[in-house]
Tab-separated table of C-alpha atoms and ligand atoms in Angstrom:
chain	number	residue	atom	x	y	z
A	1	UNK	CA	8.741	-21.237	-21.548
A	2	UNK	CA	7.399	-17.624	-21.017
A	3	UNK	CA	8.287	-16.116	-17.738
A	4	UNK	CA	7.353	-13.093	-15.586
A	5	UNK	CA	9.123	-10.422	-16.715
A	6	UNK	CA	12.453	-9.219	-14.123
A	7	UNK	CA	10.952	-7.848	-10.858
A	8	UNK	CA	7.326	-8.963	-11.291
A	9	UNK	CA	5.727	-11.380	-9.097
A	10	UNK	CA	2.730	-13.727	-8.943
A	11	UNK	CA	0.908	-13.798	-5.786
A	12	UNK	CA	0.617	-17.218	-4.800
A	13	UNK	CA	-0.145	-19.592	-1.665
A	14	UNK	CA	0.952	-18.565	0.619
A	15	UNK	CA	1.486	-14.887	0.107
A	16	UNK	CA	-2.348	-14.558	-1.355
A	17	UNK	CA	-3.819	-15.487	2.041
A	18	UNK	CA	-1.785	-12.644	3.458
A	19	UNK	CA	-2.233	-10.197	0.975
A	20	UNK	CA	-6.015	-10.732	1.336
A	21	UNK	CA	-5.756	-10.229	4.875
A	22	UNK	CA	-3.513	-7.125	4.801
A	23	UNK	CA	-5.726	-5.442	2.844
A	24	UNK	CA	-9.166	-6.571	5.000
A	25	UNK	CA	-7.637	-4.856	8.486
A	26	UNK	CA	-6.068	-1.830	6.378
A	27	UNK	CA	-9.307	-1.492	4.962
A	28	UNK	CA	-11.261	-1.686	7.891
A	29	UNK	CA	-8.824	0.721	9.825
A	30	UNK	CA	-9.180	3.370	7.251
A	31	UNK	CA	-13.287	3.018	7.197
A	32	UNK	CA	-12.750	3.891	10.684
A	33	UNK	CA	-10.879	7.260	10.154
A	34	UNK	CA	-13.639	8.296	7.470
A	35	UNK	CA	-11.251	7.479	4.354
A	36	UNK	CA	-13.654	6.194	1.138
A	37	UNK	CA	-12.366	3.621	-1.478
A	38	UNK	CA	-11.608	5.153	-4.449
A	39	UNK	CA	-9.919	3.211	-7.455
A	40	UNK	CA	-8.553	5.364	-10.383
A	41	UNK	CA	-6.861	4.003	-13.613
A	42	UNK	CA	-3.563	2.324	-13.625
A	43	UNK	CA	-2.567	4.332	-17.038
A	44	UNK	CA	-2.031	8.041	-16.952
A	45	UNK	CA	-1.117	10.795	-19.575
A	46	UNK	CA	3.023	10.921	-18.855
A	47	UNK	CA	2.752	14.740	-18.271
A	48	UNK	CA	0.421	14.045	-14.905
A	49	UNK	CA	3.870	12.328	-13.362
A	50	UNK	CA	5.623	15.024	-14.728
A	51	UNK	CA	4.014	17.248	-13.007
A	52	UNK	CA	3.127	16.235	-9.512
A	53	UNK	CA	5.735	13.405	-8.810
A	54	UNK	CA	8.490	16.071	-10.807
A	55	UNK	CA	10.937	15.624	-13.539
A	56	UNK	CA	13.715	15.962	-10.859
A	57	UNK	CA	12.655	12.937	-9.431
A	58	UNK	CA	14.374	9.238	-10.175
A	59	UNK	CA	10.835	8.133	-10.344
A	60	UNK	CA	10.149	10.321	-13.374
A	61	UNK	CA	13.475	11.149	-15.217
A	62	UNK	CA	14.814	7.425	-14.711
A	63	UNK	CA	12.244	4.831	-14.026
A	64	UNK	CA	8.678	5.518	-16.163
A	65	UNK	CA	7.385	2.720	-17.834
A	66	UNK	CA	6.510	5.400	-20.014
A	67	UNK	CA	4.856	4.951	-24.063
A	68	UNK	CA	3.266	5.953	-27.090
A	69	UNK	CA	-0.201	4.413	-27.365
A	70	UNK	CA	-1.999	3.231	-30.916
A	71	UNK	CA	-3.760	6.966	-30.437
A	72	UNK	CA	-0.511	8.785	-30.580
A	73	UNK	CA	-1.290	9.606	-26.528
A	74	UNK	CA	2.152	9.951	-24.659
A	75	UNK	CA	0.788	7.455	-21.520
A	76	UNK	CA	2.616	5.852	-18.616
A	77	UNK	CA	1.987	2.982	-15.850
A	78	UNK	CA	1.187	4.727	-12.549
A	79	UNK	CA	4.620	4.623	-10.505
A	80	UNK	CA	2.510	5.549	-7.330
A	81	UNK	CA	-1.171	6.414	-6.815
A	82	UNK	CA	-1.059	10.100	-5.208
A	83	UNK	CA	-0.909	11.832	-8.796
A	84	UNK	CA	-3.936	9.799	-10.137
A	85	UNK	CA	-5.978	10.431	-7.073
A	86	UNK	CA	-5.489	14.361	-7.309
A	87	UNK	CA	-6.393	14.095	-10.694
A	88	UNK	CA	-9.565	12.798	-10.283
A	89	UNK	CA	-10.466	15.070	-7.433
A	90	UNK	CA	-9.749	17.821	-9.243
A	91	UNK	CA	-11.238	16.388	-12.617
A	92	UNK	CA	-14.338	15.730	-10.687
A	93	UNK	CA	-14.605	18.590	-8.847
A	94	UNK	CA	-14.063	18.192	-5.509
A	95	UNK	CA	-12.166	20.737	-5.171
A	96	UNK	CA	-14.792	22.972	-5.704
A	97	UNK	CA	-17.474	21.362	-3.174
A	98	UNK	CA	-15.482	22.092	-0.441
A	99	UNK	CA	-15.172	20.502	2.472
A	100	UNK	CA	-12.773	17.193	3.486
A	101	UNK	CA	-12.786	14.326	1.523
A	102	UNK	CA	-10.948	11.520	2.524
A	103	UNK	CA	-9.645	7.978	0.128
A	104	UNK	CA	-8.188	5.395	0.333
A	105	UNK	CA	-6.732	2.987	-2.271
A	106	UNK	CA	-5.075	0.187	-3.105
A	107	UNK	CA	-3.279	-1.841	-6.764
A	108	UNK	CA	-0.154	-2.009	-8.760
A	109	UNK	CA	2.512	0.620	-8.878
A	110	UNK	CA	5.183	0.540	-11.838
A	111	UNK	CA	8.408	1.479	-11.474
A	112	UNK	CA	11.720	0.390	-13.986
A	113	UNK	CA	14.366	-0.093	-10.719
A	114	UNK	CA	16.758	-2.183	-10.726
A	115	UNK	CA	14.727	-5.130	-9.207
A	116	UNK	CA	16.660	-6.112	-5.527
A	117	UNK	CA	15.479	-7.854	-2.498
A	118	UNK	CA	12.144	-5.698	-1.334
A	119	UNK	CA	12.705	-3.435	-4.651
A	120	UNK	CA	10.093	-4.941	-7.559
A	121	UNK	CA	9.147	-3.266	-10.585
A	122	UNK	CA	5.633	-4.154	-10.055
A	123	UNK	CA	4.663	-3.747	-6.576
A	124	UNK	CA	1.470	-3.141	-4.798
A	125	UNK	CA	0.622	-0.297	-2.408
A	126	UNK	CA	-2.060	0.759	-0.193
A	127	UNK	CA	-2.297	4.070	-0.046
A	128	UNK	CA	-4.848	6.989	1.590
A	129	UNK	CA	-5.233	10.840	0.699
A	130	UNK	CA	-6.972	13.722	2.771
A	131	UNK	CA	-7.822	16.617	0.722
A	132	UNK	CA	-9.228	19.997	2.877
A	133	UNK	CA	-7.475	19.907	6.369
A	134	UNK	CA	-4.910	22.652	7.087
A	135	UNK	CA	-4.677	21.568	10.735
A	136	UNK	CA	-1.776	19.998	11.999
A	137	UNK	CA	-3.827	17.593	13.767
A	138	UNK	CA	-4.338	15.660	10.811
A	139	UNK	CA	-1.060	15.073	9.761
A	140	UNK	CA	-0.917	13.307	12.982
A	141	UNK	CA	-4.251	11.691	12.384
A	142	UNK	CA	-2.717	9.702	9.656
A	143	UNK	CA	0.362	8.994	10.931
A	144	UNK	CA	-1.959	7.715	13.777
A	145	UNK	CA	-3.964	5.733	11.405
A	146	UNK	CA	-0.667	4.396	9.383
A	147	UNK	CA	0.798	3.419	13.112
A	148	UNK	CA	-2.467	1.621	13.514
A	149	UNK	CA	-1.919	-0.754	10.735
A	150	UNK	CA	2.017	-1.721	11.148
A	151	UNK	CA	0.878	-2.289	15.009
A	152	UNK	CA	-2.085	-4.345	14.054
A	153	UNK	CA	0.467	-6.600	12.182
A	154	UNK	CA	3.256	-5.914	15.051
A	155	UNK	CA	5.701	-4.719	12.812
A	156	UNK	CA	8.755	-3.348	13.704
A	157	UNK	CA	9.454	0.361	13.050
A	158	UNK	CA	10.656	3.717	13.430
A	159	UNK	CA	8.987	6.848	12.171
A	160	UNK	CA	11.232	9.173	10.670
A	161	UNK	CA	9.601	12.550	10.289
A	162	UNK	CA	10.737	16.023	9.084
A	163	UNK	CA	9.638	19.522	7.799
A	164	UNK	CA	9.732	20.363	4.333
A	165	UNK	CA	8.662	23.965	4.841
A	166	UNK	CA	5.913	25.977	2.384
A	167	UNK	CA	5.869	28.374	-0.333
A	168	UNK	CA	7.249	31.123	2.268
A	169	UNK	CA	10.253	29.455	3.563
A	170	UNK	CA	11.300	26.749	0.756
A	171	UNK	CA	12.453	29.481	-1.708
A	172	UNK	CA	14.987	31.389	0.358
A	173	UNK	CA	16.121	28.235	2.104
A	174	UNK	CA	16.670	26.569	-1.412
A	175	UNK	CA	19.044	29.818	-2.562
A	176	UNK	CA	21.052	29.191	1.079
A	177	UNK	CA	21.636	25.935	-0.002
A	178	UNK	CA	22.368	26.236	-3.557
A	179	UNK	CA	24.736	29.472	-2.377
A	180	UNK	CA	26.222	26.490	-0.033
A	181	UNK	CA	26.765	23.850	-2.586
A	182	UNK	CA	28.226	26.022	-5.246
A	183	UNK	CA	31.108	26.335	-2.350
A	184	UNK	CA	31.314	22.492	-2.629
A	185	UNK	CA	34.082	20.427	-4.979
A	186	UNK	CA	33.724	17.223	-5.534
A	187	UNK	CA	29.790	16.626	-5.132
A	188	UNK	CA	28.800	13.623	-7.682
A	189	UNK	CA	27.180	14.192	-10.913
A	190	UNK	CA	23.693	13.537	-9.961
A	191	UNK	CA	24.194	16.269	-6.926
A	192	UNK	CA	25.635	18.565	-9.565
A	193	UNK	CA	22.146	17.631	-11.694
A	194	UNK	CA	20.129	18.095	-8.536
A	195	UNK	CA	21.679	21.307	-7.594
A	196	UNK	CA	20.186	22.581	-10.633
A	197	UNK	CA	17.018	21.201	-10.791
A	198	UNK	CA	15.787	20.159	-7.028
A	199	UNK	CA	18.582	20.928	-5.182
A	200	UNK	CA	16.738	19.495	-1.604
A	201	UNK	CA	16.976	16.480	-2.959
A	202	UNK	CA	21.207	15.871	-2.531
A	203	UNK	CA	20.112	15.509	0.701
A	204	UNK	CA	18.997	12.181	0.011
A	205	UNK	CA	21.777	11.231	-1.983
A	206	UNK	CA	23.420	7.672	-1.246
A	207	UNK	CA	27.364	8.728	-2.366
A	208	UNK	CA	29.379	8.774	1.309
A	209	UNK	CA	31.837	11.214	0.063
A	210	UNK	CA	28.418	13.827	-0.489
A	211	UNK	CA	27.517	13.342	2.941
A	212	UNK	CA	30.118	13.981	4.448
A	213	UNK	CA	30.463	17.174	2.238
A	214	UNK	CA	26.807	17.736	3.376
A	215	UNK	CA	27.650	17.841	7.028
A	216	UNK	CA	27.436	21.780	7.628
A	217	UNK	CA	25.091	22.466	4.937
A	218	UNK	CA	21.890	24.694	6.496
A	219	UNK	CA	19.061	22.465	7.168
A	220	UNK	CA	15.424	22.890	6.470
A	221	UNK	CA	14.257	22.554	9.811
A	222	UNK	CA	16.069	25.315	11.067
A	223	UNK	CA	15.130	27.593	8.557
A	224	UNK	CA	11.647	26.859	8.436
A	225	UNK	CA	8.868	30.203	8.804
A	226	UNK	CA	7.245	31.029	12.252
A	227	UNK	CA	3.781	28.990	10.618
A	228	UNK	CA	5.835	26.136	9.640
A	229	UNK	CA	8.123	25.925	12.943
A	230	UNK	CA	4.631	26.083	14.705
A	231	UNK	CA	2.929	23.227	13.077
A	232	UNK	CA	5.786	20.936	13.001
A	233	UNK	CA	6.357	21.924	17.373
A	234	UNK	CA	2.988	20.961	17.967
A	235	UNK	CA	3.177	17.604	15.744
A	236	UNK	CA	6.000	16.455	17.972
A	237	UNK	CA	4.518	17.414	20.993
A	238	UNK	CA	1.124	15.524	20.079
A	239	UNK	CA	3.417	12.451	19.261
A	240	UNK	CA	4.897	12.603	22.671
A	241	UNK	CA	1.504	12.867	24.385
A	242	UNK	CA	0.458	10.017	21.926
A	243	UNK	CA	3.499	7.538	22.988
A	244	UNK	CA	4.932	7.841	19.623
A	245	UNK	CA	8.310	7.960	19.268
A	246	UNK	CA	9.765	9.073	16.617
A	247	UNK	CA	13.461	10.454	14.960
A	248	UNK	CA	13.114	14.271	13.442
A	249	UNK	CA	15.726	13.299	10.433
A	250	UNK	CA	16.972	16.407	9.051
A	251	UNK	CA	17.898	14.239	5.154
A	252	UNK	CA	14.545	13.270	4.931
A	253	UNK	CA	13.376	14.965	2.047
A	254	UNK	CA	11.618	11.873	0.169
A	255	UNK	CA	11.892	10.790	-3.730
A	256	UNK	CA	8.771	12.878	-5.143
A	257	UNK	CA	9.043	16.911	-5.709
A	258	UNK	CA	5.233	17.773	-4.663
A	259	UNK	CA	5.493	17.498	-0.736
A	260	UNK	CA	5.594	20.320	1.130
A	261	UNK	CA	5.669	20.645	5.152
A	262	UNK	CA	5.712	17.369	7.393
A	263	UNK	CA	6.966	14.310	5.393
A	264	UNK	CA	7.716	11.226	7.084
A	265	UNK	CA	8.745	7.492	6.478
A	266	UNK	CA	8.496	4.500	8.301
A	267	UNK	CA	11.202	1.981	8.594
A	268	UNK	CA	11.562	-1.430	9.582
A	269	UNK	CA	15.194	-2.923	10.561
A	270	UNK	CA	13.433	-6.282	9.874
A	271	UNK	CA	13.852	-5.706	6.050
A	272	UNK	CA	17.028	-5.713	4.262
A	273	UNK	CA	18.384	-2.450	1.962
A	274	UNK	CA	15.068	-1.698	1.343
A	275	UNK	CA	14.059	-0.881	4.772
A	276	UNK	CA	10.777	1.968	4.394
A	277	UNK	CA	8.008	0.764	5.176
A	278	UNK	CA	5.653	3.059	4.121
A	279	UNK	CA	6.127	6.740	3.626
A	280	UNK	CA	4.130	10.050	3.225
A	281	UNK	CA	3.811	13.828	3.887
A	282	UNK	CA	1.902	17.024	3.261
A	283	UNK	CA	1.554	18.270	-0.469
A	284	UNK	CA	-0.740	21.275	-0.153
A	285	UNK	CA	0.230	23.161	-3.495
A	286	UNK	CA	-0.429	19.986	-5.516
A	287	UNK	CA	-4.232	20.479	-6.343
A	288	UNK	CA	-3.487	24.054	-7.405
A	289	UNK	CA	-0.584	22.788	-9.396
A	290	UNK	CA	-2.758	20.515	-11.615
A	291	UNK	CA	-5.462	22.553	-12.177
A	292	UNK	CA	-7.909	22.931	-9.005
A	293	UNK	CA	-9.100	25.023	-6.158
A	294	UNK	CA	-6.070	25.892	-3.782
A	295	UNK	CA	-6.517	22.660	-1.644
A	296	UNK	CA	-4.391	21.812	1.719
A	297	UNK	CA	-3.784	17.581	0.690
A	298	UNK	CA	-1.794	14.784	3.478
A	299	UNK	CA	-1.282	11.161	2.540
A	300	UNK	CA	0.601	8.662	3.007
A	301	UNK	CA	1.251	4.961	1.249
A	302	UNK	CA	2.490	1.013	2.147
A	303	UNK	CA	4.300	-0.976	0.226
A	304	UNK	CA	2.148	-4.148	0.344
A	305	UNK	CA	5.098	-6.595	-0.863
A	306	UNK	CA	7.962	-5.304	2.233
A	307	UNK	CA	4.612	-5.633	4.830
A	308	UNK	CA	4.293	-9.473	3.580
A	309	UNK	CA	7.812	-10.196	4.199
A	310	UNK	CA	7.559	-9.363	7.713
A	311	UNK	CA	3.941	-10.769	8.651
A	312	UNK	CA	2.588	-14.368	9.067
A	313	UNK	CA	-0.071	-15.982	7.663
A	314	UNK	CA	-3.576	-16.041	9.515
A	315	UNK	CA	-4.029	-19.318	11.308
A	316	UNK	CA	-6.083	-21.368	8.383
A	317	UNK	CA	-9.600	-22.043	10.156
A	318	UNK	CA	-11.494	-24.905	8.886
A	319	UNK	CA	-14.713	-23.520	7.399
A	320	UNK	CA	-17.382	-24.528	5.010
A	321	UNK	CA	-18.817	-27.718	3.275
A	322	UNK	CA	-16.977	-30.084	0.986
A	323	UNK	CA	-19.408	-32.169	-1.150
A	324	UNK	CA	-18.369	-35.892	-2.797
A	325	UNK	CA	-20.523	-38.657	-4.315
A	326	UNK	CA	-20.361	-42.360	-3.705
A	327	UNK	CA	-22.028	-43.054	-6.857
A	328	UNK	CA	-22.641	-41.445	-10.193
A	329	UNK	CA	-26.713	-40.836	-9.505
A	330	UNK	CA	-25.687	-38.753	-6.401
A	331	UNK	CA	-23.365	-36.419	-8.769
A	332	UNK	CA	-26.250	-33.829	-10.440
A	333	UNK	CA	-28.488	-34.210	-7.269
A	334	UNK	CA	-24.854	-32.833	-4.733
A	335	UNK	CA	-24.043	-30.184	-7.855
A	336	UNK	CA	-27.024	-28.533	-7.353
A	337	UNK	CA	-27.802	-28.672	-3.532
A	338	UNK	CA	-23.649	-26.918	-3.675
A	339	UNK	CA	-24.988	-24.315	-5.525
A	340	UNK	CA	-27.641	-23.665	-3.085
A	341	UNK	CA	-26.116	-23.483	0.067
A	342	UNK	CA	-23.332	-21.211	-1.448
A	343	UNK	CA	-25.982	-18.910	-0.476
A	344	UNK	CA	-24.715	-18.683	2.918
A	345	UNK	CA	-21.305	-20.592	2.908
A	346	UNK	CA	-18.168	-22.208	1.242
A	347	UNK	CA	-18.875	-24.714	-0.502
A	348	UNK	CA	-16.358	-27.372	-3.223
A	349	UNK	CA	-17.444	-29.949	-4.492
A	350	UNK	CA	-15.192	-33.590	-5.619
A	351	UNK	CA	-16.743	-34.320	-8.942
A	352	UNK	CA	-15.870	-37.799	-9.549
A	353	UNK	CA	-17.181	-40.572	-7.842
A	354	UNK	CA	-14.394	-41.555	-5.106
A	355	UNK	CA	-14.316	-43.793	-2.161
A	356	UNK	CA	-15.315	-42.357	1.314
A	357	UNK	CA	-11.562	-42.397	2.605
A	358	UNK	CA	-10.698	-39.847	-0.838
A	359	UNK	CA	-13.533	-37.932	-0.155
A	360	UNK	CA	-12.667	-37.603	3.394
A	361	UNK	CA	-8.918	-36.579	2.276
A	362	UNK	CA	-9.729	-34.305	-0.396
A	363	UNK	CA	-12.303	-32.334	2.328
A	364	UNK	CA	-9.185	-32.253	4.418
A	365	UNK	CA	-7.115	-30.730	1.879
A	366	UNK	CA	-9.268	-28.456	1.348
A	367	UNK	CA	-9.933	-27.137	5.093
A	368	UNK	CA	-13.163	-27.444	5.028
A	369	UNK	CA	-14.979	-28.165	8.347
A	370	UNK	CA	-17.851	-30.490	6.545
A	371	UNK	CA	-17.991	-33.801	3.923
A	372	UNK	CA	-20.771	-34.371	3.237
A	373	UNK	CA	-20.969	-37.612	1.390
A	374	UNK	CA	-24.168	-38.991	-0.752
A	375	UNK	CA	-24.122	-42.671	-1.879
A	376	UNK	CA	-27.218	-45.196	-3.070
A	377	UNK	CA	-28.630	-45.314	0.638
A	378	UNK	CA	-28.396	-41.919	1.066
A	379	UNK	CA	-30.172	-41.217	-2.041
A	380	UNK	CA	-32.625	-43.170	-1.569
A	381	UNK	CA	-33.675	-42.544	1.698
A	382	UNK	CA	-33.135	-38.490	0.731
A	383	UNK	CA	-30.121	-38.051	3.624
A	384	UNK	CA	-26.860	-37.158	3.643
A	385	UNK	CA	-23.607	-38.436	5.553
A	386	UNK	CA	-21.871	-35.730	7.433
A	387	UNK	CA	-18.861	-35.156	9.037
A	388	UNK	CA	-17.107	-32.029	11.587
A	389	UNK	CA	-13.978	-32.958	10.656
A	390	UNK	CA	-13.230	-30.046	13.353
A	391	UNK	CA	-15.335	-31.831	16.008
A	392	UNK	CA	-14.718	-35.533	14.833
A	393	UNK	CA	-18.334	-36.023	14.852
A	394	UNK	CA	-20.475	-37.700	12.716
A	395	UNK	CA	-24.265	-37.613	11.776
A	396	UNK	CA	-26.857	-38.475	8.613
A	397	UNK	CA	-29.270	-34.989	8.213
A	398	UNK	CA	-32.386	-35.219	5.539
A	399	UNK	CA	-31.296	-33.319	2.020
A	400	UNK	CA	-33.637	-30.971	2.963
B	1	HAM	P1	6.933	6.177	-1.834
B	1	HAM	O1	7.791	6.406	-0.637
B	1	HAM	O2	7.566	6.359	-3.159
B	1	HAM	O3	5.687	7.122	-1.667
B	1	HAM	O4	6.335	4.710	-1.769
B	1	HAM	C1	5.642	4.249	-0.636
B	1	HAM	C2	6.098	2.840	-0.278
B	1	HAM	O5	5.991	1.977	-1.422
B	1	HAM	C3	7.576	2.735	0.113
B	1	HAM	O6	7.751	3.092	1.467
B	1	HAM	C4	7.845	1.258	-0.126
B	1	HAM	O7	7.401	0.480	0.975
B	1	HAM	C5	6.968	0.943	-1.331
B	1	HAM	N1	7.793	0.894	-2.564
B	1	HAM	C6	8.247	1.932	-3.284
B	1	HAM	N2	8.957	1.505	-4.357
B	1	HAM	C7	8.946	0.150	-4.302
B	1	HAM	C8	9.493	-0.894	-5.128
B	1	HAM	N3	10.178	-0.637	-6.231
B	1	HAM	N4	9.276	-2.184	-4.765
B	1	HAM	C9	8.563	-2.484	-3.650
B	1	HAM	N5	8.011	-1.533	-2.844
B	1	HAM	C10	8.202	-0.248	-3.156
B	1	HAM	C11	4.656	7.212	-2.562
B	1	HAM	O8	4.477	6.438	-3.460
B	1	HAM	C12	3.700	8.339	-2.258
B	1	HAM	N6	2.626	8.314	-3.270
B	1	HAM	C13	3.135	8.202	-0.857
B	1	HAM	C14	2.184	9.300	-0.522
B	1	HAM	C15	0.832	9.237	-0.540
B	1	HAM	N7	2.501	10.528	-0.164
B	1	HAM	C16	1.402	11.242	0.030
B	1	HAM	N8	0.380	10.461	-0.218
């Protein structure tokens, strides 16, 4: 038997209903900030990845599902949606109109992890990017708008959030710290790697002994320029007006190279190792970097799979017809009035002949409110037998 590959999934009963209906109220909450639908392809060149998400990253040097296509094109599975959406905005010039533009998206992300409880190597995010806005306001405007979701859902959470700093203060804090580590023995090998090539990033590292070498290390957010102190003071001030509360985590300095200023992650204690949420930040030098117009960019993304864990399924209305025949001349007459009325509502339709009681329990099974049941009377006196199997009522209507 052929099997799903290690750490992809079907979505099945029940988890389908509540994908579906994740993605209706995340939709509908994003319409309502402005953010469009945009859907870009799920296979990239390699070097976009390369460049945006950064070949310091795990996500690019470890985990690409990464080939050579029949056209000798180096291409590679998207392993999260930000790249692809810059791409197109810059590709299609958006850049150069001006003005904010607002997306949001949603589809499978590819990543070769090593698959885990909440970890999959297909997994499905929704995500939303909001190119033009310098402002601080909207940084908070879509942690707002990601806060509106998880509460929608009543998901347990805590919003980590940090400054990355910019262009002005990154570069001398990144010599203090490399200037700090090279005073360090005993850092593991990937620290050692990362010192060289992103050396933020030991910050994030999982190996106890590094953290607790990391404990007086400077920190970004105390080295951050006057511009970037300001914007990050009035972000937590706005989330105290708002009732948000929040943890300023000094280590958060997330798993992809291109942010820049506020990043942030939500958590959830109600998931196992795997405990974010849903995570984001600022990336304002990523448009330049990959070919457009210099472009201030926020956005942020869900994993759709560690939401479904944590959220029931909608209560199952009944809704719609269910159609059955008592006798074989009622069959073509019910097929076609089904197709009609699908017009304006749910319709499925038995297509055997069955007694009234399996009709009855096959309308059941499939939650439908209606049977509607034709049989030689019926036909010949052009009526149908209906039943609310919500109301427990019963009544004959003309076909008509
Ligand atoms: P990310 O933090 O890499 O950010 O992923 C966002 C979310 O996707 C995570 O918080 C997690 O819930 C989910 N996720 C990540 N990897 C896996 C996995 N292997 N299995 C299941 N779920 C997973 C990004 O992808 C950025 N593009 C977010 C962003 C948008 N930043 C700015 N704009």
């Amino acid at each position: 038997m052929i099997k799903a590959l290690r750490g992809m999934k079907d979505t099945l009963p029940p988890q389908n209903e509540k994908y579906l209906y994740f993605l209706e109220h995340c939709t509908q909450i994003a319409k309502r900030y402005g953010f469009e639908f945009i859907e870009t392809p799920i296979l990239e060149d390699t070097g976009l990845f390369k460049r945006s998400v950064g070949e310091s990253s795990d996500i690019v040097g470890k985990e690409m599902y990464q080939f050579v296509d029949k056209g000798e094109n180096d291409v590679c599975m998207r392993p999260e949606g930000t790249a692809g959406v810059v791409r197109s905005f810059v590709e299609n010039k958006l850049d150069r109109a001006g003005g904010i533009h607002r997306f949001f998206y949603h589809g499978p992300m590819f990543r070769y992890e090593r698959p885990q409880k909440g970890r999959l190597r297909q997994f499905h995010q929704f995500g939303a990017e909001s190119f033009g806005i310098e402002s601080y306001l909207e940084d908070v405007n879509i942690i707002m708008m990601l806060k509106k979701i998880l509460d929608k859902f009543e998901i347990n959470y805590t919003l980590k959030i940090n400054s990355l700093g910019c262009a002005t203060c990154m570069p001398p804090f990144r010599e203090k710290l490399v200037t700090f580590l090279d005073t360090l023995e005993g850092l593991c090998d990937d620290c050692i790697r990362r010192k060289a090539t992103n050396p933020i990033r030991v910050f994030d590292c999982k190996n106890e002994h590094c953290q607790t070498l990391l404990i007086p290390a400077p920190r970004l957010n105390d080295n951050l320029c006057e511009s970037c102190e300001s914007d990050f003071t009035n972000i937590l001030k706005l989330l105290d007006k708002l009732n948000i509360s929040y943890e300023v985590d000094p280590n958060l300095v997330r798993g992809l190279d291109y942010y820049s200023k506020t990043a942030f992650e939500f958590v959830s204690n109600d998931l196992g190792a795997q405990n974010a949420v849903a995570g984001g930040g600022r990336y304002d030098r990523l448009v330049e970097f990959l070919g457009g117009r210099p472009t201030p960019a926020i956005g942020f993304a869900i994993g759709i799979e560690r939401i479904l864990e944590m959220i029931e399924a909608p209560q199952k209305e009944r809704h719609g017809y269910y159609f059955g025949a008592l006798c074989d001349e009622a069959i073509q007459p019910l097929f076609i009035e089904a197709d009609k009325k699908r017009a304006t509502n749910k319709v499925t339709m038995g297509y055997g002949v069955k007694s009234l009681k399996a009709h009855l329990k096959a309308a059941d099974k499939m939650n439908a409110q209606f049977c509607a049941v034709i049989g030689e009377d019926e036909l010949k006196n052009a009526i149908v037998w209906v039943k609310d199997l919500q109301h427990k009522r019963e009544e004959t209507y003309t076909i008509e």
